[in-house]
Amino acid sequence: MIKKDGHTHTRFSHHGSNEPLDDYIERAISLGFTEYVVTEHAPLPMTFLNHFTGPREAHDGSAMLATELAAYQKEVKRVQIKYADHIQIKSGFELDYLADYETELRQFIIMQADWLDELVISVHFLPTQDGLVAPIDFDPDTLAKYFPEIENLPQVVFENYFKILQKSVRFAATLPHDFVIRIGHITLIRKYQKYFNLPKFDDDNQLRIDDLLRQIKDNHFQLDFNTAGLSKPYNGETYPTLDIVRRASHLGMTFVYGSDAHKVSDVGQFYDAAVSDI
Ligand SMILES: [Zn+2]
Ligand SMILES: [Zn+2]
């Protein structure tokens, strides 16, 4: 039986730990995982800073640098060989979807396509009213500062979020197709739900979610079933939330468990609870 962790990070993400990749893999092996996908944040486009607003750490700590790409790939290759008899390690990225940078993102992926086994496409930044983009998952204050409706009109923020997610899936459909594509943590906008006391998605947003699921399914993409939120004090849910998981299961969609590990002890977190929900 395959036991897979499909969403994991490394020391190259700068917002995790400095532990060596070997320790992540050895933890996965000790937990009985047979497959492990390394999905470090791909470098952000060179000119992204021009459109970015928010704490500088949210930019600098969001992804590997373009200058680290070769070292990252070498590192993944090294552990693929070192642990070949114990676990299948796949090479991947988590790609930030940025609506204003589709050309750059596509170009990057095409250049990496030979090397790439699996790609997680995620939305961590949303457009602000000033025509810039800001992070939604850095901290509650940043979310409230750039998306103030989160406090009194949260459905508006949800709407923007799902529209960008839909756009990200349309973009993904334009990529070459010889690697697996998975759509990352599709309810990340709820990360601080307990902090803001966020309501459930309203009927209009539920329809947007249904459209999104159908769009993902029609393109034969997978869904990231991400447990990182379960350990976050203001979240406490899986991404996507269980009601959405049920609807997606009903549509026959493929889920892949992802710990979203940013440190060794996160690898495999809540695996048993998660698979019992799928
Ligand atoms: Zn992510
Ligand atoms: Zn991630």
Coordinates of N, CA and C in Angstrom, one line a residue, residues 24-245:
Y24 N 14.3 14.8 7.4 CA 12.9 14.7 7.0 C 12.6 13.3 6.4
I25 N 13.5 12.9 5.5 CA 13.2 11.6 4.8 C 13.3 10.5 5.8
E26 N 14.2 10.5 6.7 CA 14.4 9.4 7.7 C 13.2 9.4 8.6
R27 N 12.6 10.5 9.0 CA 11.4 10.6 9.8 C 10.2 9.9 9.0
A28 N 10.1 10.3 7.7 CA 9.1 9.7 6.8 C 9.2 8.2 6.8
I29 N 10.5 7.7 6.6 CA 10.7 6.2 6.5 C 10.3 5.6 7.8
S30 N 10.7 6.2 8.9 CA 10.4 5.6 10.2 C 8.8 5.6 10.5
L31 N 8.1 6.5 9.8 CA 6.6 6.5 10.0 C 5.9 5.6 9.0
G32 N 6.7 4.9 8.2 CA 6.2 3.9 7.2 C 5.8 4.5 5.9
F33 N 6.2 5.8 5.6 CA 5.8 6.3 4.3 C 6.6 5.6 3.2
T34 N 5.9 5.4 2.1 CA 6.6 4.8 0.9 C 6.9 5.8 -0.2
E35 N 6.2 6.9 -0.1 CA 6.4 8.0 -1.1 C 6.5 9.3 -0.5
Y36 N 7.3 10.2 -1.0 CA 7.6 11.5 -0.4 C 7.9 12.5 -1.5
V37 N 7.1 13.6 -1.5 CA 7.3 14.6 -2.5 C 7.9 15.8 -1.9
V38 N 9.1 16.3 -2.4 CA 9.7 17.5 -1.9 C 9.1 18.6 -2.7
T39 N 8.4 19.5 -2.1 CA 7.7 20.6 -2.8 C 8.1 22.0 -2.3
E40 N 9.3 22.3 -2.4 CA 9.8 23.6 -1.9 C 9.1 24.7 -2.7
H41 N 8.9 25.9 -2.1 CA 8.4 27.0 -2.8 C 9.3 27.4 -3.9
A42 N 8.8 27.4 -5.1 CA 9.6 27.8 -6.3 C 10.0 29.3 -6.1
P43 N 11.1 29.7 -6.7 CA 11.5 31.1 -6.6 C 10.4 32.1 -7.1
L44 N 10.2 33.2 -6.5 CA 9.2 34.2 -6.9 C 9.8 34.9 -8.2
P45 N 8.9 35.4 -9.0 CA 9.4 36.1 -10.2 C 10.3 37.3 -9.8
M46 N 11.3 37.6 -10.6 CA 12.3 38.6 -10.3 C 11.7 40.0 -9.9
T47 N 10.6 40.3 -10.6 CA 10.1 41.7 -10.4 C 8.9 41.7 -9.4
F48 N 8.7 40.5 -8.8 CA 7.5 40.4 -7.9 C 7.5 41.5 -6.8
L49 N 8.7 41.8 -6.3 CA 8.7 42.8 -5.2 C 8.1 44.1 -5.6
N50 N 8.0 44.4 -6.9 CA 7.4 45.7 -7.4 C 5.9 45.7 -7.1
H51 N 5.3 44.5 -7.0 CA 3.8 44.4 -6.8 C 3.5 44.0 -5.4
F52 N 4.5 43.6 -4.6 CA 4.3 43.1 -3.3 C 4.1 44.2 -2.2
T53 N 3.1 44.0 -1.3 CA 3.1 44.9 -0.2 C 2.9 44.0 1.0
G54 N 3.4 44.4 2.2 CA 3.3 43.6 3.4 C 4.7 43.6 4.1
P55 N 4.8 42.9 5.2 CA 6.0 42.8 5.9 C 7.1 42.2 5.0
R56 N 8.3 42.7 5.0 CA 9.4 42.3 4.2 C 9.7 40.8 4.4
E57 N 9.5 40.3 5.7 CA 9.8 38.9 6.0 C 8.8 38.0 5.2
A58 N 7.6 38.5 4.9 CA 6.6 37.7 4.2 C 7.1 37.5 2.8
H59 N 7.8 38.4 2.3 CA 8.4 38.3 0.9 C 9.7 37.4 1.0
D60 N 10.6 37.8 1.8 CA 11.9 37.2 1.8 C 11.8 35.7 2.3
G61 N 10.8 35.5 3.2 CA 10.7 34.1 3.7 C 9.7 33.3 3.0
S62 N 9.4 33.7 1.8 CA 8.3 32.9 1.1 C 8.8 31.8 0.2
A63 N 10.0 31.9 -0.2 CA 10.4 31.0 -1.3 C 11.9 30.9 -1.3
M64 N 12.4 29.8 -2.0 CA 13.8 29.8 -2.3 C 14.2 30.9 -3.2
L65 N 15.5 31.3 -3.2 CA 15.9 32.3 -4.1 C 16.3 31.6 -5.5
A66 N 16.2 32.4 -6.5 CA 16.5 31.8 -7.9 C 17.9 31.2 -7.9
T67 N 18.8 31.9 -7.1 CA 20.2 31.4 -7.0 C 20.4 30.1 -6.3
E68 N 19.3 29.7 -5.6 CA 19.4 28.4 -4.8 C 18.8 27.2 -5.6
L69 N 18.2 27.5 -6.7 CA 17.5 26.5 -7.5 C 18.4 25.3 -7.7
A70 N 19.6 25.5 -8.2 CA 20.5 24.4 -8.6 C 20.8 23.6 -7.3
A71 N 21.1 24.2 -6.2 CA 21.4 23.5 -5.0 C 20.3 22.7 -4.5
Y72 N 19.1 23.3 -4.6 CA 17.8 22.5 -4.2 C 17.7 21.3 -5.0
Q73 N 17.8 21.4 -6.4 CA 17.6 20.2 -7.2 C 18.7 19.2 -7.0
K74 N 19.9 19.6 -6.7 CA 21.0 18.7 -6.4 C 20.7 17.9 -5.1
E75 N 20.2 18.7 -4.2 CA 19.8 18.1 -2.8 C 18.7 17.0 -3.0
V76 N 17.7 17.3 -3.8 CA 16.7 16.3 -4.0 C 17.2 15.1 -4.7
K77 N 18.0 15.3 -5.7 CA 18.6 14.2 -6.4 C 19.5 13.3 -5.5
R78 N 20.2 14.0 -4.6 CA 21.1 13.3 -3.7 C 20.3 12.3 -2.8
V79 N 19.2 12.8 -2.2 CA 18.4 12.0 -1.3 C 17.6 10.9 -2.1
Q80 N 17.2 11.2 -3.3 CA 16.6 10.2 -4.1 C 17.5 9.0 -4.3
I81 N 18.7 9.2 -4.5 CA 19.7 8.1 -4.6 C 20.0 7.5 -3.3
K82 N 20.3 8.3 -2.3 CA 20.7 7.8 -1.0 C 19.6 6.9 -0.4
Y83 N 18.3 7.2 -0.5 CA 17.3 6.5 0.1 C 16.5 5.6 -0.8
A84 N 17.0 5.4 -2.0 CA 16.2 4.7 -3.1 C 15.7 3.3 -2.6
D85 N 16.4 2.6 -1.8 CA 15.9 1.3 -1.3 C 14.8 1.4 -0.3
H86 N 14.6 2.6 0.2 CA 13.7 2.7 1.4 C 12.4 3.5 1.1
I87 N 12.5 4.4 0.2 CA 11.3 5.3 0.0 C 11.5 5.9 -1.4
Q88 N 10.3 6.1 -2.1 CA 10.4 6.8 -3.4 C 10.3 8.3 -3.2
I89 N 11.3 9.0 -3.6 CA 11.3 10.5 -3.4 C 11.0 11.1 -4.7
K90 N 10.0 12.0 -4.7 CA 9.7 12.7 -6.0 C 10.1 14.1 -5.9
S91 N 10.5 14.7 -7.1 CA 10.9 16.1 -7.1 C 9.7 17.0 -7.4
G92 N 9.6 18.1 -6.7 CA 8.5 19.0 -6.9 C 8.8 20.4 -6.5
F93 N 7.8 21.2 -6.7 CA 7.8 22.6 -6.3 C 6.4 22.8 -5.7
E94 N 6.3 23.8 -4.8 CA 5.0 24.5 -4.6 C 5.1 25.8 -5.3
L95 N 4.3 26.1 -6.3 CA 4.3 27.3 -7.1 C 3.3 28.3 -6.6
D96 N 3.7 29.5 -6.3 CA 2.8 30.6 -5.9 C 2.1 31.0 -7.2
Y97 N 0.8 30.9 -7.2 CA 0.1 31.5 -8.3 C 0.0 33.0 -8.2
L98 N 0.4 33.7 -9.2 CA 0.3 35.2 -9.2 C -0.2 35.6 -10.5
A99 N -1.4 36.2 -10.4 CA -2.2 36.5 -11.7 C -1.4 37.4 -12.6
D100 N -0.6 38.3 -12.1 CA 0.1 39.2 -13.0 C 1.4 38.6 -13.6
Y101 N 1.7 37.4 -13.2 CA 3.0 36.8 -13.6 C 2.8 35.5 -14.4
E102 N 1.7 35.3 -15.0 CA 1.4 34.0 -15.6 C 2.5 33.7 -16.7
T103 N 3.0 34.6 -17.4 CA 4.0 34.3 -18.4 C 5.3 33.9 -17.8
E104 N 5.7 34.6 -16.8 CA 6.9 34.2 -16.1 C 6.8 32.8 -15.4
L105 N 5.6 32.6 -14.8 CA 5.4 31.3 -14.1 C 5.4 30.2 -15.1
R106 N 4.8 30.4 -16.2 CA 4.7 29.3 -17.2 C 6.1 29.0 -17.8
Q107 N 6.8 30.1 -18.0 CA 8.2 29.9 -18.5 C 9.1 29.1 -17.5
F108 N 8.9 29.5 -16.3 CA 9.7 28.8 -15.3 C 9.4 27.3 -15.3
I109 N 8.1 27.0 -15.3 CA 7.7 25.6 -15.2 C 8.1 24.8 -16.5
I110 N 8.0 25.4 -17.6 CA 8.4 24.7 -18.8 C 9.9 24.4 -18.7
M111 N 10.7 25.4 -18.2 CA 12.1 25.1 -18.0 C 12.4 24.0 -17.0
Q112 N 11.5 23.8 -16.1 CA 11.8 22.7 -15.1 C 11.1 21.4 -15.4
A113 N 10.3 21.4 -16.5 CA 9.4 20.3 -16.7 C 10.1 18.9 -16.7
D114 N 11.4 18.9 -17.3 CA 12.1 17.6 -17.4 C 12.4 17.0 -16.0
W115 N 12.6 17.9 -15.1 CA 13.1 17.5 -13.7 C 11.9 17.2 -12.8
L116 N 10.7 17.8 -13.1 CA 9.6 17.8 -12.2 C 8.7 16.6 -12.2
D117 N 8.5 16.0 -11.1 CA 7.5 14.9 -11.0 C 6.1 15.4 -10.6
E118 N 6.1 16.3 -9.6 CA 4.8 16.8 -9.1 C 4.8 18.2 -8.8
L119 N 3.7 18.9 -9.1 CA 3.7 20.4 -8.9 C 2.4 20.7 -8.0
V120 N 2.7 21.4 -6.9 CA 1.6 21.9 -6.1 C 1.4 23.4 -6.4
I121 N 0.2 23.8 -6.9 CA 0.0 25.2 -7.2 C -0.9 25.8 -6.1
S122 N -0.4 26.9 -5.5 CA -1.1 27.4 -4.3 C -1.3 28.9 -4.5
V123 N -2.3 29.4 -3.8 CA -2.5 30.8 -3.7 C -2.2 31.2 -2.3
H124 N -1.1 32.1 -2.1 CA -0.8 32.7 -0.8 C -0.9 34.2 -0.8
F125 N -1.1 34.8 -2.0 CA -1.1 36.2 -2.2 C -2.4 36.6 -2.9
L126 N -3.0 37.6 -2.5 CA -4.2 38.1 -3.2 C -4.0 39.6 -3.6
P127 N -4.7 40.0 -4.6 CA -4.6 41.4 -5.0 C -5.3 42.3 -4.0
T128 N -4.7 43.4 -3.7 CA -5.3 44.4 -2.8 C -6.0 45.5 -3.6
Q129 N -6.7 46.4 -2.8 CA -7.4 47.4 -3.5 C -6.4 48.4 -4.2
D130 N -5.2 48.4 -3.8 CA -4.2 49.3 -4.4 C -3.5 48.8 -5.7
G131 N -4.0 47.6 -6.1 CA -3.4 47.0 -7.3 C -2.1 46.3 -7.0
L132 N -1.8 46.0 -5.7 CA -0.6 45.3 -5.3 C -1.1 43.9 -4.9
V133 N -0.2 43.1 -4.4 CA -0.6 41.8 -3.8 C 0.0 41.7 -2.4
A134 N -0.8 41.1 -1.5 CA -0.3 40.9 -0.1 C -0.6 39.5 0.3
P135 N 0.2 39.0 1.3 CA 0.1 37.6 1.8 C -1.2 37.5 2.6
I136 N -1.8 36.3 2.5 CA -3.0 36.0 3.3 C -2.7 35.2 4.5
D137 N -1.5 34.6 4.5 CA -1.2 33.6 5.6 C 0.0 33.9 6.4
F138 N 0.4 35.2 6.4 CA 1.6 35.6 7.2 C 1.3 35.7 8.6
D139 N 0.3 36.6 9.0 CA -0.2 36.7 10.3 C -1.6 37.4 10.3
P140 N -2.4 37.4 11.4 CA -3.7 38.0 11.3 C -3.7 39.5 11.0
D141 N -2.7 40.2 11.6 CA -2.6 41.7 11.4 C -2.4 42.0 10.0
T142 N -1.5 41.3 9.3 CA -1.3 41.6 7.9 C -2.5 41.3 7.1
L143 N -3.2 40.2 7.4 CA -4.4 39.9 6.6 C -5.5 41.0 6.8
A144 N -5.6 41.5 8.1 CA -6.6 42.5 8.3 C -6.2 43.9 7.8
K145 N -4.9 44.1 7.7 CA -4.4 45.4 7.2 C -4.7 45.6 5.7
Y146 N -4.4 44.5 4.9 CA -4.6 44.6 3.5 C -5.9 44.1 3.0
F147 N -6.6 43.4 3.8 CA -8.0 42.9 3.4 C -8.9 43.2 4.5
P148 N -9.2 44.5 4.8 CA -9.9 44.8 6.0 C -11.3 44.2 6.1
E149 N -11.9 43.9 4.9 CA -13.2 43.3 5.0 C -13.3 42.0 5.7
I150 N -12.1 41.4 6.0 CA -12.1 40.1 6.7 C -12.8 40.3 8.0
E151 N -12.8 41.5 8.6 CA -13.4 41.7 9.9 C -14.9 41.9 9.9
N152 N -15.5 42.5 8.8 CA -16.9 42.7 8.8 C -17.6 42.2 7.5
L153 N -16.9 42.0 6.4 CA -17.5 41.4 5.2 C -16.6 40.3 4.7
P154 N -16.4 39.2 5.5 CA -15.5 38.2 5.1 C -15.9 37.5 3.8
Q155 N -17.2 37.4 3.5 CA -17.6 36.7 2.3 C -17.0 37.4 1.0
V156 N -16.7 38.7 1.2 CA -16.1 39.4 0.0 C -14.6 39.0 -0.2
V157 N -14.0 38.8 0.9 CA -12.6 38.3 0.9 C -12.6 36.8 0.4
F158 N -13.5 36.0 0.8 CA -13.6 34.7 0.4 C -13.9 34.6 -1.2
E159 N -14.7 35.5 -1.6 CA -15.1 35.6 -3.0 C -13.8 35.9 -3.9
N160 N -13.0 36.9 -3.4 CA -11.8 37.2 -4.1 C -10.8 36.0 -4.1
Y161 N -10.8 35.4 -3.0 CA -9.9 34.2 -2.9 C -10.3 33.1 -3.9
F162 N -11.6 32.8 -3.9 CA -12.0 31.7 -4.8 C -11.9 32.0 -6.2
K163 N -12.1 33.3 -6.5 CA -11.9 33.7 -7.9 C -10.5 33.6 -8.4
I164 N -9.5 33.9 -7.5 CA -8.1 33.8 -7.8 C -7.8 32.3 -7.9
L165 N -8.3 31.5 -7.0 CA -8.1 30.0 -7.1 C -8.6 29.5 -8.5
Q166 N -9.8 29.9 -8.9 CA -10.3 29.5 -10.2 C -9.3 29.9 -11.3
K167 N -8.8 31.1 -11.2 CA -7.9 31.6 -12.2 C -6.6 30.7 -12.2
S168 N -6.2 30.3 -11.0 CA -5.0 29.5 -10.9 C -5.2 28.2 -11.6
V169 N -6.4 27.6 -11.5 CA -6.6 26.3 -12.1 C -6.7 26.5 -13.7
R170 N -7.3 27.6 -14.1 CA -7.3 27.9 -15.5 C -5.8 28.0 -16.1
F171 N -5.0 28.7 -15.3 CA -3.6 28.8 -15.6 C -2.9 27.4 -15.7
A172 N -3.2 26.6 -14.6 CA -2.6 25.3 -14.6 C -2.9 24.5 -15.8
A173 N -4.1 24.7 -16.3 CA -4.5 23.9 -17.5 C -3.7 24.3 -18.8
T174 N -3.0 25.4 -18.7 CA -2.2 25.8 -19.9 C -0.7 25.3 -19.8
L175 N -0.4 24.6 -18.7 CA 0.9 24.1 -18.5 C 1.1 22.8 -19.2
P176 N 2.4 22.4 -19.5 CA 2.6 21.1 -20.1 C 2.2 20.0 -19.1
H177 N 1.9 18.9 -19.6 CA 1.1 17.9 -18.7 C 1.8 16.7 -18.3
D178 N 3.1 16.6 -18.5 CA 3.8 15.3 -18.2 C 4.2 15.2 -16.7
F179 N 3.7 16.0 -15.8 CA 3.9 15.8 -14.4 C 2.5 16.0 -13.7
V180 N 2.5 15.5 -12.5 CA 1.2 15.6 -11.7 C 1.0 17.1 -11.3
I181 N -0.2 17.5 -11.3 CA -0.6 18.9 -10.8 C -1.6 18.7 -9.7
R182 N -1.3 19.4 -8.6 CA -2.2 19.3 -7.4 C -2.4 20.7 -7.0
I183 N -3.7 21.0 -6.6 CA -4.0 22.4 -6.2 C -3.9 22.4 -4.6
G184 N -3.1 23.4 -4.2 CA -2.7 23.4 -2.8 C -3.8 24.0 -1.8
H185 N -4.0 23.4 -0.7 CA -4.8 23.9 0.5 C -5.8 24.9 0.1
I186 N -6.9 24.4 -0.5 CA -7.9 25.4 -1.1 C -8.8 26.1 -0.1
T187 N -8.5 26.0 1.2 CA -9.3 26.8 2.1 C -8.3 27.6 3.0
L188 N -7.1 27.9 2.5 CA -6.1 28.6 3.3 C -6.6 30.0 3.8
I189 N -7.6 30.6 3.2 CA -8.1 31.9 3.6 C -8.8 31.8 5.0
R190 N -9.0 30.6 5.5 CA -9.6 30.4 6.8 C -8.5 30.2 7.9
K191 N -7.3 30.4 7.5 CA -6.2 30.1 8.5 C -6.4 30.8 9.8
Y192 N -6.9 32.0 9.8 CA -7.1 32.7 11.1 C -8.6 32.7 11.5
Q193 N -9.3 31.7 11.2 CA -10.7 31.7 11.4 C -11.1 31.9 12.8
K194 N -10.4 31.4 13.8 CA -10.7 31.6 15.2 C -10.4 33.0 15.6
Y195 N -9.4 33.6 15.1 CA -9.0 34.9 15.4 C -10.1 35.9 15.0
F196 N -10.6 35.8 13.8 CA -11.6 36.7 13.2 C -13.0 36.2 13.4
N197 N -13.1 35.0 14.0 CA -14.4 34.4 14.2 C -15.2 34.3 12.8
L198 N -14.5 33.7 11.8 CA -15.0 33.7 10.5 C -16.2 32.8 10.4
P199 N -17.2 33.2 9.6 CA -18.4 32.4 9.4 C -18.1 31.3 8.3
K200 N -19.0 30.4 8.2 CA -18.9 29.4 7.1 C -19.0 30.2 5.7
F201 N -18.6 29.5 4.7 CA -18.7 30.1 3.3 C -20.2 30.2 3.0
D202 N -20.7 31.3 2.5 CA -22.1 31.5 2.2 C -22.5 30.8 0.9
D203 N -23.7 30.8 0.5 CA -24.2 30.0 -0.6 C -23.5 30.4 -1.9
D204 N -23.2 31.7 -2.1 CA -22.5 32.1 -3.4 C -21.1 31.5 -3.4
N205 N -20.5 31.6 -2.3 CA -19.1 31.0 -2.2 C -19.1 29.5 -2.3
Q206 N -20.2 28.9 -1.8 CA -20.3 27.4 -2.0 C -20.4 27.1 -3.4
L207 N -21.1 27.9 -4.2 CA -21.2 27.7 -5.6 C -19.8 27.8 -6.3
R208 N -19.1 28.8 -5.8 CA -17.7 29.1 -6.4 C -16.9 27.8 -6.1
I209 N -17.0 27.3 -4.9 CA -16.2 26.1 -4.5 C -16.6 24.9 -5.4
D210 N -17.9 24.8 -5.7 CA -18.4 23.7 -6.5 C -17.8 23.8 -7.9
D211 N -17.8 25.1 -8.4 CA -17.2 25.3 -9.8 C -15.7 25.0 -9.8
L212 N -15.1 25.4 -8.7 CA -13.6 25.1 -8.6 C -13.3 23.6 -8.6
L213 N -14.1 22.9 -7.8 CA -13.9 21.4 -7.7 C -14.1 20.8 -9.1
R214 N -15.1 21.2 -9.8 CA -15.4 20.7 -11.1 C -14.3 21.0 -12.1
Q215 N -13.8 22.2 -12.0 CA -12.7 22.6 -12.9 C -11.4 21.8 -12.6
I216 N -11.2 21.5 -11.3 CA -10.0 20.7 -10.9 C -10.1 19.3 -11.5
K217 N -11.3 18.8 -11.3 CA -11.6 17.4 -11.7 C -11.5 17.3 -13.2
D218 N -12.1 18.2 -14.0 CA -12.2 18.2 -15.4 C -10.8 18.2 -16.0
N219 N -9.8 18.8 -15.3 CA -8.5 18.9 -15.8 C -7.6 17.8 -15.3
H220 N -8.2 16.8 -14.5 CA -7.5 15.7 -13.9 C -6.4 16.2 -13.0
F221 N -6.6 17.2 -12.3 CA -5.7 17.7 -11.3 C -6.1 17.0 -10.0
Q222 N -5.2 17.0 -9.0 CA -5.4 16.4 -7.7 C -5.7 17.6 -6.7
L223 N -6.2 17.2 -5.5 CA -6.4 18.1 -4.4 C -5.4 17.8 -3.3
D224 N -4.7 18.8 -2.8 CA -3.8 18.7 -1.7 C -4.7 18.6 -0.5
F225 N -4.6 17.5 0.3 CA -5.3 17.4 1.6 C -4.4 17.6 2.7
N226 N -4.4 18.9 3.1 CA -3.3 19.5 3.9 C -3.6 19.6 5.4
T227 N -2.8 19.0 6.2 CA -3.1 19.0 7.7 C -2.4 20.1 8.5
A228 N -1.7 21.0 7.8 CA -0.9 22.0 8.5 C -1.8 22.8 9.5
G229 N -3.0 23.1 9.1 CA -3.9 24.0 9.9 C -4.3 23.3 11.2
L230 N -4.3 22.0 11.3 CA -4.7 21.3 12.5 C -3.9 21.7 13.7
S231 N -2.6 22.0 13.5 CA -1.8 22.4 14.6 C -1.7 23.9 14.8
K232 N -2.4 24.7 14.0 CA -2.3 26.1 14.1 C -3.4 26.6 15.1
P233 N -3.0 27.4 16.1 CA -3.9 27.8 17.1 C -5.2 28.5 16.6
Y234 N -5.1 29.3 15.5 CA -6.3 30.0 15.0 C -7.0 29.2 14.0
N235 N -6.5 28.0 13.6 CA -7.2 27.3 12.5 C -7.9 26.0 13.0
G236 N -7.2 25.0 13.2 CA -7.7 23.7 13.8 C -8.6 22.9 12.8
E237 N -8.4 23.2 11.5 CA -9.1 22.4 10.5 C -8.1 21.9 9.5
T238 N -8.6 20.9 8.6 CA -7.8 20.6 7.5 C -8.1 21.6 6.4
Y239 N -7.2 21.6 5.4 CA -7.5 22.4 4.1 C -7.6 21.3 3.0
P240 N -8.7 21.1 2.3 CA -9.9 21.8 2.5 C -10.6 21.3 3.7
T241 N -11.7 22.1 4.1 CA -12.5 21.7 5.3 C -13.3 20.4 4.9
L242 N -13.7 19.7 6.0 CA -14.3 18.4 5.7 C -15.6 18.4 4.9
D243 N -16.4 19.5 4.9 CA -17.6 19.5 4.1 C -17.2 19.5 2.6
I244 N -16.1 20.2 2.3 CA -15.6 20.3 0.9 C -15.0 18.9 0.5
V245 N -14.3 18.3 1.5 CA -13.7 17.0 1.2 C -14.8 16.0 0.8

